Amino acid sequence: MAGNMKPVLGFDLGGTKMLCGLVENGRTVTARYKKKTKEIDKPEDLVDRMVSCVEGCLKEAGIRAKDVAALGVAAPGPVDLKTGTLLNPPNLGVQELPLAKLLSRKLGVPVVLENDVNAGLYGEFVAGAAQGFSHVVGLFPGTGLGGGMILNGELYYGVSGAAGEIGHMTVQPGGRLCGCGNRGCLEALASRGAMAREAAVLVAAGKSPTIAKLAGTDISKMKSSVFADAIDAGEEAVIELVNNAAWWLGLGMASCVNIFNPEAIVIGGGLVEKLGKSYVKVAEASMREHAMAAIVKKVKVIAAGLADDAAVIGAAAVAAKNLALNAASGSRE
Ligand SMILES: [Zn+2]
């Protein structure tokens, strides 16, 4: 990336909030603007809302759209990366929306779309926990369990951009039902969503006063902080539940180690942020127990460090890279 390059906008489109950031020197967020991702009546409303979030960020930075090189958008998958189209992301109420084209038309800057997990991992790679490594696998347990790989210093996409569905690796044949329709996926055992379903059973059995107080049996209210509070209160049943999920995560990490021979595994998301070292430790121990000794020996396990900025920085970096590639090949735009 050229040192004198114009700043790039990075945008994280989430199910509940959207965040736009101005990224300078490829790695520093110098202005931010946040908005709620409200219920929308028609797809154009989402585009308009995103444009107004971008404009808020530009205003915050005291610049105009023509002063930025590009906009990178991190959006929940599945996305068609080639055409910049949102396919059918959960919670956004849109389908087959050519987001990059629509945003580019309104803002007058090139727009590149990336899936949010890849963007988050790439952000950690260029500016966060995974700096300095060339082979990194990322696992992000949340409602689901996102995954991504950086191999030879590049995001790995597979033939259609769908690579990295680590959460849907079968680890328990015939096991618990997963959101994807399969049984026994890693996501069905190790995600926060899976933990929440188990916690509801604990609450019903009277085994977690803390979760009962904070969330009742409402799975949608069982945020990462709710589990952290129950652990802080010393609730044995919750500690066991969380350790069990971390153990499963480590099992998935072990397979990634065996397949990709990475230098580092990055784990991130709200759960990792809120549960911290004890959670990472259990996952890492399980990884070391299950992976091949010679391969896992030097693998570092790192907690993601950039929080909300990761996807913003990563999306901006992917956009900047695409722009540079297009310029180098002399292609359109
Ligand atoms: Zn699945």
Tab-separated table of C-alpha atoms and ligand atoms in Angstrom:
chain	number	residue	atom	x	y	z
A	1	MET	CA	0.000	0.000	0.000
A	2	ALA	CA	1.459	3.352	-1.014
A	3	GLY	CA	2.337	5.612	1.863
A	4	ASN	CA	0.840	8.687	0.241
A	5	MET	CA	-2.461	7.040	-0.455
A	6	LYS	CA	-5.659	8.873	0.388
A	7	PRO	CA	-7.458	7.634	3.515
A	8	VAL	CA	-9.967	4.828	3.044
A	9	LEU	CA	-13.361	4.408	4.656
A	10	GLY	CA	-14.184	1.160	6.393
A	11	PHE	CA	-17.754	0.223	7.217
A	12	ASP	CA	-19.037	-2.519	9.489
A	13	LEU	CA	-22.659	-3.363	8.704
A	14	GLY	CA	-24.030	-5.348	11.633
A	15	GLY	CA	-27.485	-6.673	12.437
A	16	THR	CA	-28.003	-4.180	15.257
A	17	LYS	CA	-25.583	-1.357	14.504
A	18	MET	CA	-23.493	0.072	11.708
A	19	LEU	CA	-20.129	1.727	12.164
A	20	CYS	CA	-18.169	3.788	9.657
A	21	GLY	CA	-14.535	4.682	10.274
A	22	LEU	CA	-11.922	6.692	8.423
A	23	VAL	CA	-8.742	4.635	8.185
A	24	GLU	CA	-5.433	6.406	7.621
A	25	ASN	CA	-2.109	4.828	6.738
A	26	GLY	CA	-3.956	1.558	6.281
A	27	ARG	CA	-4.282	0.927	9.999
A	28	THR	CA	-5.360	3.860	12.143
A	29	VAL	CA	-8.997	4.823	12.664
A	30	THR	CA	-9.078	8.618	12.951
A	31	ALA	CA	-12.837	9.241	12.871
A	32	ARG	CA	-15.886	7.116	13.638
A	33	TYR	CA	-19.628	7.379	13.185
A	34	LYS	CA	-22.190	4.921	14.464
A	35	LYS	CA	-25.872	4.363	13.749
A	36	LYS	CA	-28.449	1.745	14.671
A	37	THR	CA	-29.373	-0.721	11.939
A	38	LYS	CA	-33.108	-0.134	12.127
A	39	GLU	CA	-35.912	-2.191	10.705
A	40	ILE	CA	-36.304	-1.183	7.102
A	41	ASP	CA	-39.308	-1.168	4.768
A	42	LYS	CA	-37.380	-1.430	1.534
A	43	PRO	CA	-33.765	-2.163	0.571
A	44	GLU	CA	-33.154	1.462	-0.492
A	45	ASP	CA	-33.692	2.463	3.146
A	46	LEU	CA	-30.671	0.416	4.154
A	47	VAL	CA	-28.558	2.064	1.451
A	48	ASP	CA	-29.747	5.540	2.506
A	49	ARG	CA	-29.004	4.796	6.138
A	50	MET	CA	-25.517	3.586	5.274
A	51	VAL	CA	-24.888	6.695	3.144
A	52	SER	CA	-25.927	8.930	6.023
A	53	CYS	CA	-23.604	6.988	8.353
A	54	VAL	CA	-20.736	7.486	5.883
A	55	GLU	CA	-21.574	11.184	5.630
A	56	GLY	CA	-21.587	11.428	9.422
A	57	CYS	CA	-18.091	9.962	9.497
A	58	LEU	CA	-16.829	12.294	6.742
A	59	LYS	CA	-18.237	15.262	8.648
A	60	GLU	CA	-16.578	14.040	11.827
A	61	ALA	CA	-13.283	13.876	9.920
A	62	GLY	CA	-13.841	17.274	8.281
A	63	ILE	CA	-13.407	15.928	4.742
A	64	ARG	CA	-15.534	15.093	1.714
A	65	ALA	CA	-16.138	11.875	-0.194
A	66	LYS	CA	-13.748	12.951	-2.963
A	67	ASP	CA	-10.943	13.025	-0.375
A	68	VAL	CA	-11.116	9.258	0.219
A	69	ALA	CA	-9.744	6.571	-2.081
A	70	ALA	CA	-12.465	3.991	-1.520
A	71	LEU	CA	-15.038	2.522	0.822
A	72	GLY	CA	-14.724	-1.042	2.103
A	73	VAL	CA	-17.888	-2.585	3.528
A	74	ALA	CA	-17.875	-5.544	5.893
A	75	ALA	CA	-21.268	-7.243	5.752
A	76	PRO	CA	-22.714	-10.438	7.182
A	77	GLY	CA	-22.430	-13.298	4.725
A	78	PRO	CA	-23.238	-14.734	2.402
A	79	VAL	CA	-22.023	-12.061	0.004
A	80	ASP	CA	-21.046	-12.231	-3.651
A	81	LEU	CA	-17.632	-10.618	-3.470
A	82	LYS	CA	-17.138	-10.282	-7.228
A	83	THR	CA	-20.300	-8.261	-7.823
A	84	GLY	CA	-20.481	-6.684	-4.351
A	85	THR	CA	-23.930	-8.124	-3.715
A	86	LEU	CA	-25.513	-8.947	-0.360
A	87	LEU	CA	-27.189	-12.310	-0.893
A	88	ASN	CA	-29.529	-13.080	2.009
A	89	PRO	CA	-27.937	-11.943	5.257
A	90	PRO	CA	-29.869	-12.698	8.444
A	91	ASN	CA	-31.493	-9.743	10.260
A	92	LEU	CA	-31.113	-7.156	7.515
A	93	GLY	CA	-34.346	-7.740	5.636
A	94	VAL	CA	-32.759	-7.594	2.198
A	95	GLN	CA	-32.062	-10.117	-0.523
A	96	GLU	CA	-29.743	-9.995	-3.517
A	97	LEU	CA	-28.947	-6.321	-2.956
A	98	PRO	CA	-26.164	-4.957	-5.226
A	99	LEU	CA	-24.853	-2.927	-2.309
A	100	ALA	CA	-21.431	-1.943	-3.679
A	101	LYS	CA	-22.926	-0.569	-6.899
A	102	LEU	CA	-25.675	1.368	-5.093
A	103	LEU	CA	-23.324	2.884	-2.525
A	104	SER	CA	-20.730	3.749	-5.152
A	105	ARG	CA	-23.356	5.539	-7.247
A	106	LYS	CA	-24.497	7.635	-4.278
A	107	LEU	CA	-21.089	8.429	-2.832
A	108	GLY	CA	-18.985	8.672	-5.987
A	109	VAL	CA	-16.190	6.446	-4.633
A	110	PRO	CA	-15.235	2.850	-5.467
A	111	VAL	CA	-16.893	0.432	-3.050
A	112	VAL	CA	-15.675	-3.062	-2.207
A	113	LEU	CA	-17.712	-5.601	-0.264
A	114	GLU	CA	-16.180	-8.196	2.048
A	115	ASN	CA	-17.772	-10.612	4.485
A	116	ASP	CA	-17.561	-9.413	8.060
A	117	VAL	CA	-15.605	-12.354	9.452
A	118	ASN	CA	-12.896	-12.042	6.801
A	119	ALA	CA	-12.795	-8.280	7.320
A	120	GLY	CA	-12.406	-8.708	11.089
A	121	LEU	CA	-9.618	-11.229	10.686
A	122	TYR	CA	-7.866	-9.100	8.074
A	123	GLY	CA	-8.076	-6.085	10.392
A	124	GLU	CA	-6.296	-8.072	13.104
A	125	PHE	CA	-3.757	-9.112	10.471
A	126	VAL	CA	-2.884	-5.593	9.282
A	127	ALA	CA	-3.194	-3.718	12.570
A	128	GLY	CA	-3.932	-6.006	15.495
A	129	ALA	CA	-3.193	-9.322	17.166
A	130	ALA	CA	-2.164	-11.195	14.000
A	131	GLN	CA	0.395	-8.700	12.716
A	132	GLY	CA	3.630	-10.223	11.526
A	133	PHE	CA	2.220	-13.677	10.747
A	134	SER	CA	1.626	-15.123	7.275
A	135	HIS	CA	-0.597	-18.075	8.149
A	136	VAL	CA	-3.437	-17.367	10.536
A	137	VAL	CA	-6.786	-19.006	11.229
A	138	GLY	CA	-9.500	-16.987	12.951
A	139	LEU	CA	-12.445	-18.348	14.940
A	140	PHE	CA	-15.118	-15.981	16.196
A	141	PRO	CA	-17.731	-17.585	18.454
A	142	GLY	CA	-20.857	-15.419	18.740
A	143	THR	CA	-24.478	-16.095	17.840
A	144	GLY	CA	-22.919	-18.408	15.301
A	145	LEU	CA	-19.274	-19.300	14.859
A	146	GLY	CA	-17.484	-17.419	12.094
A	147	GLY	CA	-14.199	-18.531	10.655
A	148	GLY	CA	-11.582	-17.314	8.213
A	149	MET	CA	-8.061	-18.032	7.042
A	150	ILE	CA	-5.104	-15.964	5.982
A	151	LEU	CA	-2.713	-18.192	4.062
A	152	ASN	CA	0.559	-16.957	2.590
A	153	GLY	CA	-0.410	-13.467	3.753
A	154	GLU	CA	-3.695	-13.419	1.827
A	155	LEU	CA	-7.293	-14.074	2.788
A	156	TYR	CA	-8.307	-17.466	1.442
A	157	TYR	CA	-11.661	-17.449	-0.366
A	158	GLY	CA	-12.068	-20.799	-2.096
A	159	VAL	CA	-13.709	-21.067	-5.496
A	160	SER	CA	-16.805	-18.983	-4.709
A	161	GLY	CA	-15.692	-16.966	-1.707
A	162	ALA	CA	-17.335	-19.258	0.822
A	163	ALA	CA	-14.216	-20.800	2.372
A	164	GLY	CA	-13.761	-20.691	6.122
A	165	GLU	CA	-17.038	-22.104	7.401
A	166	ILE	CA	-15.150	-23.588	10.320
A	167	GLY	CA	-18.278	-23.408	12.477
A	168	HIS	CA	-19.993	-25.954	10.269
A	169	MET	CA	-17.341	-28.608	10.544
A	170	THR	CA	-19.033	-31.730	11.916
A	171	VAL	CA	-17.447	-32.637	15.236
A	172	GLN	CA	-20.212	-34.748	16.754
A	173	PRO	CA	-21.976	-36.918	14.147
A	174	GLY	CA	-25.701	-37.102	14.840
A	175	GLY	CA	-25.253	-34.502	17.566
A	176	ARG	CA	-27.052	-31.302	18.349
A	177	LEU	CA	-29.019	-29.618	15.550
A	178	CYS	CA	-27.249	-26.639	13.958
A	179	GLY	CA	-28.778	-23.538	12.366
A	180	CYS	CA	-27.495	-24.785	8.996
A	181	GLY	CA	-29.694	-27.886	9.223
A	182	ASN	CA	-26.855	-30.310	9.865
A	183	ARG	CA	-26.198	-32.010	13.202
A	184	GLY	CA	-23.166	-31.845	15.434
A	185	CYS	CA	-21.516	-28.792	13.851
A	186	LEU	CA	-18.856	-27.017	15.904
A	187	GLU	CA	-21.159	-23.985	16.004
A	188	ALA	CA	-23.923	-26.038	17.647
A	189	LEU	CA	-21.533	-26.881	20.501
A	190	ALA	CA	-19.128	-23.982	20.900
A	191	SER	CA	-20.933	-20.745	19.942
A	192	ARG	CA	-22.492	-18.320	22.371
A	193	GLY	CA	-25.823	-19.245	20.812
A	194	ALA	CA	-25.253	-22.862	21.811
A	195	MET	CA	-24.214	-21.799	25.320
A	196	ALA	CA	-27.375	-19.714	25.644
A	197	ARG	CA	-29.603	-22.665	24.802
A	198	GLU	CA	-27.864	-24.749	27.475
A	199	ALA	CA	-28.023	-21.881	29.947
A	200	ALA	CA	-31.793	-21.639	29.510
A	201	VAL	CA	-32.009	-25.232	30.725
A	202	LEU	CA	-29.792	-24.407	33.725
A	203	VAL	CA	-31.944	-21.421	34.609
A	204	ALA	CA	-35.096	-23.535	34.402
A	205	ALA	CA	-33.444	-26.013	36.779
A	206	GLY	CA	-32.607	-23.192	39.208
A	207	LYS	CA	-28.852	-23.608	38.783
A	208	SER	CA	-27.917	-20.052	37.824
A	209	PRO	CA	-29.421	-17.231	39.889
A	210	THR	CA	-27.281	-14.673	38.028
A	211	ILE	CA	-28.446	-15.631	34.543
A	212	ALA	CA	-32.000	-15.992	35.880
A	213	LYS	CA	-31.841	-12.408	37.132
A	214	LEU	CA	-30.185	-10.899	34.031
A	215	ALA	CA	-31.846	-12.841	31.238
A	216	GLY	CA	-34.354	-15.327	32.610
A	217	THR	CA	-34.692	-18.086	30.035
A	218	ASP	CA	-34.643	-15.549	27.166
A	219	ILE	CA	-31.837	-16.712	24.891
A	220	SER	CA	-31.716	-13.369	23.081
A	221	LYS	CA	-30.754	-11.663	26.353
A	222	MET	CA	-27.871	-14.016	27.122
A	223	LYS	CA	-25.045	-11.732	26.048
A	224	SER	CA	-21.415	-12.525	26.745
A	225	SER	CA	-21.443	-10.234	29.791
A	226	VAL	CA	-24.243	-12.311	31.348
A	227	PHE	CA	-22.015	-15.383	31.305
A	228	ALA	CA	-19.097	-13.350	32.643
A	229	ASP	CA	-21.209	-12.131	35.566
A	230	ALA	CA	-22.361	-15.674	36.425
A	231	ILE	CA	-18.750	-16.864	36.383
A	232	ASP	CA	-17.684	-13.947	38.585
A	233	ALA	CA	-20.432	-14.985	41.006
A	234	GLY	CA	-18.805	-18.424	41.164
A	235	GLU	CA	-21.741	-20.340	39.735
A	236	GLU	CA	-20.331	-23.822	39.175
A	237	ALA	CA	-22.898	-24.968	36.637
A	238	VAL	CA	-22.167	-21.952	34.411
A	239	ILE	CA	-18.406	-22.356	34.758
A	240	GLU	CA	-18.776	-25.947	33.620
A	241	LEU	CA	-21.022	-24.941	30.711
A	242	VAL	CA	-18.577	-22.270	29.511
A	243	ASN	CA	-15.543	-24.524	29.916
A	244	ASN	CA	-17.344	-27.199	27.965
A	245	ALA	CA	-18.002	-24.792	25.071
A	246	ALA	CA	-14.377	-23.611	25.179
A	247	TRP	CA	-13.250	-27.247	25.086
A	248	TRP	CA	-15.286	-27.807	21.905
A	249	LEU	CA	-13.844	-24.635	20.408
A	250	GLY	CA	-10.360	-25.984	21.102
A	251	LEU	CA	-11.272	-29.182	19.323
A	252	GLY	CA	-12.177	-27.146	16.235
A	253	MET	CA	-8.970	-25.123	16.578
A	254	ALA	CA	-7.006	-28.382	16.662
A	255	SER	CA	-8.435	-29.476	13.302
A	256	CYS	CA	-7.555	-26.074	11.845
A	257	VAL	CA	-4.009	-26.477	13.127
A	258	ASN	CA	-3.711	-29.920	11.543
A	259	ILE	CA	-5.137	-28.784	8.203
A	260	PHE	CA	-3.491	-25.371	7.762
A	261	ASN	CA	-0.299	-25.537	9.826
A	262	PRO	CA	-0.700	-21.894	10.911
A	263	GLU	CA	1.632	-19.775	13.010
A	264	ALA	CA	-1.269	-18.423	15.010
A	265	ILE	CA	-4.921	-18.949	15.804
A	266	VAL	CA	-6.829	-15.770	16.547
A	267	ILE	CA	-10.015	-16.095	18.550
A	268	GLY	CA	-12.257	-13.098	18.955
A	269	GLY	CA	-15.703	-11.633	19.414
A	270	GLY	CA	-17.691	-10.536	22.450
A	271	LEU	CA	-17.357	-13.863	24.230
A	272	VAL	CA	-13.558	-13.793	24.088
A	273	GLU	CA	-13.523	-10.128	25.146
A	274	LYS	CA	-15.817	-10.650	28.120
A	275	LEU	CA	-14.623	-14.054	29.348
A	276	GLY	CA	-10.956	-13.294	28.788
A	277	LYS	CA	-8.004	-15.399	29.792
A	278	SER	CA	-9.737	-18.283	31.556
A	279	TYR	CA	-11.824	-19.008	28.452
A	280	VAL	CA	-8.863	-18.721	26.071
A	281	LYS	CA	-6.838	-20.985	28.348
A	282	VAL	CA	-9.390	-23.816	28.263
A	283	ALA	CA	-9.730	-23.552	24.480
A	284	GLU	CA	-5.972	-23.540	24.032
A	285	ALA	CA	-5.470	-26.547	26.308
A	286	SER	CA	-8.064	-28.487	24.348
A	287	MET	CA	-6.399	-27.469	21.066
A	288	ARG	CA	-3.015	-28.703	22.287
A	289	GLU	CA	-4.586	-31.941	23.517
A	290	HIS	CA	-6.266	-32.703	20.187
A	291	ALA	CA	-3.872	-31.437	17.507
A	292	MET	CA	-0.848	-33.303	16.202
A	293	ALA	CA	1.997	-32.594	18.584
A	294	ALA	CA	4.596	-31.653	15.991
A	295	ILE	CA	2.286	-29.194	14.220
A	296	VAL	CA	0.755	-27.537	17.264
A	297	LYS	CA	3.988	-27.031	19.137
A	298	LYS	CA	4.753	-23.529	17.920
A	299	VAL	CA	1.199	-22.325	17.297
A	300	LYS	CA	0.311	-19.171	19.178
A	301	VAL	CA	-3.238	-18.636	20.405
A	302	ILE	CA	-4.096	-14.961	20.474
A	303	ALA	CA	-7.200	-13.092	21.562
A	304	ALA	CA	-8.307	-10.496	18.995
A	305	GLY	CA	-7.506	-7.014	20.203
A	306	LEU	CA	-9.186	-4.430	17.991
A	307	ALA	CA	-12.824	-5.060	18.977
A	308	ASP	CA	-15.192	-2.971	16.801
A	309	ASP	CA	-12.351	-1.440	14.799
A	310	ALA	CA	-11.188	-4.784	13.380
A	311	ALA	CA	-13.830	-5.094	10.655
A	312	VAL	CA	-13.571	-1.364	9.826
A	313	ILE	CA	-9.796	-1.519	9.356
A	314	GLY	CA	-10.009	-4.865	7.560
A	315	ALA	CA	-12.734	-3.719	5.139
A	316	ALA	CA	-10.756	-0.573	4.365
A	317	ALA	CA	-7.584	-2.598	3.809
A	318	VAL	CA	-9.340	-5.031	1.463
A	319	ALA	CA	-10.788	-2.085	-0.495
A	320	ALA	CA	-7.384	-0.395	-0.733
A	321	LYS	CA	-5.819	-3.624	-1.911
A	322	ASN	CA	-8.467	-4.204	-4.591
A	323	LEU	CA	-7.969	-0.649	-5.805
A	324	ALA	CA	-4.216	-1.126	-6.037
A	325	LEU	CA	-4.681	-4.421	-7.883
A	326	ASN	CA	-7.095	-2.834	-10.371
A	327	ALA	CA	-4.689	0.047	-10.964
A	328	ALA	CA	-1.792	-2.346	-11.463
A	329	SER	CA	-3.684	-4.453	-13.994
A	330	GLY	CA	-4.947	-1.321	-15.736
A	331	SER	CA	-8.489	-2.601	-15.566
A	332	ARG	CA	-11.733	-0.670	-15.359
A	333	GLU	CA	-12.257	2.207	-12.916
B	1	ZN	ZN	-23.882	-26.078	10.936
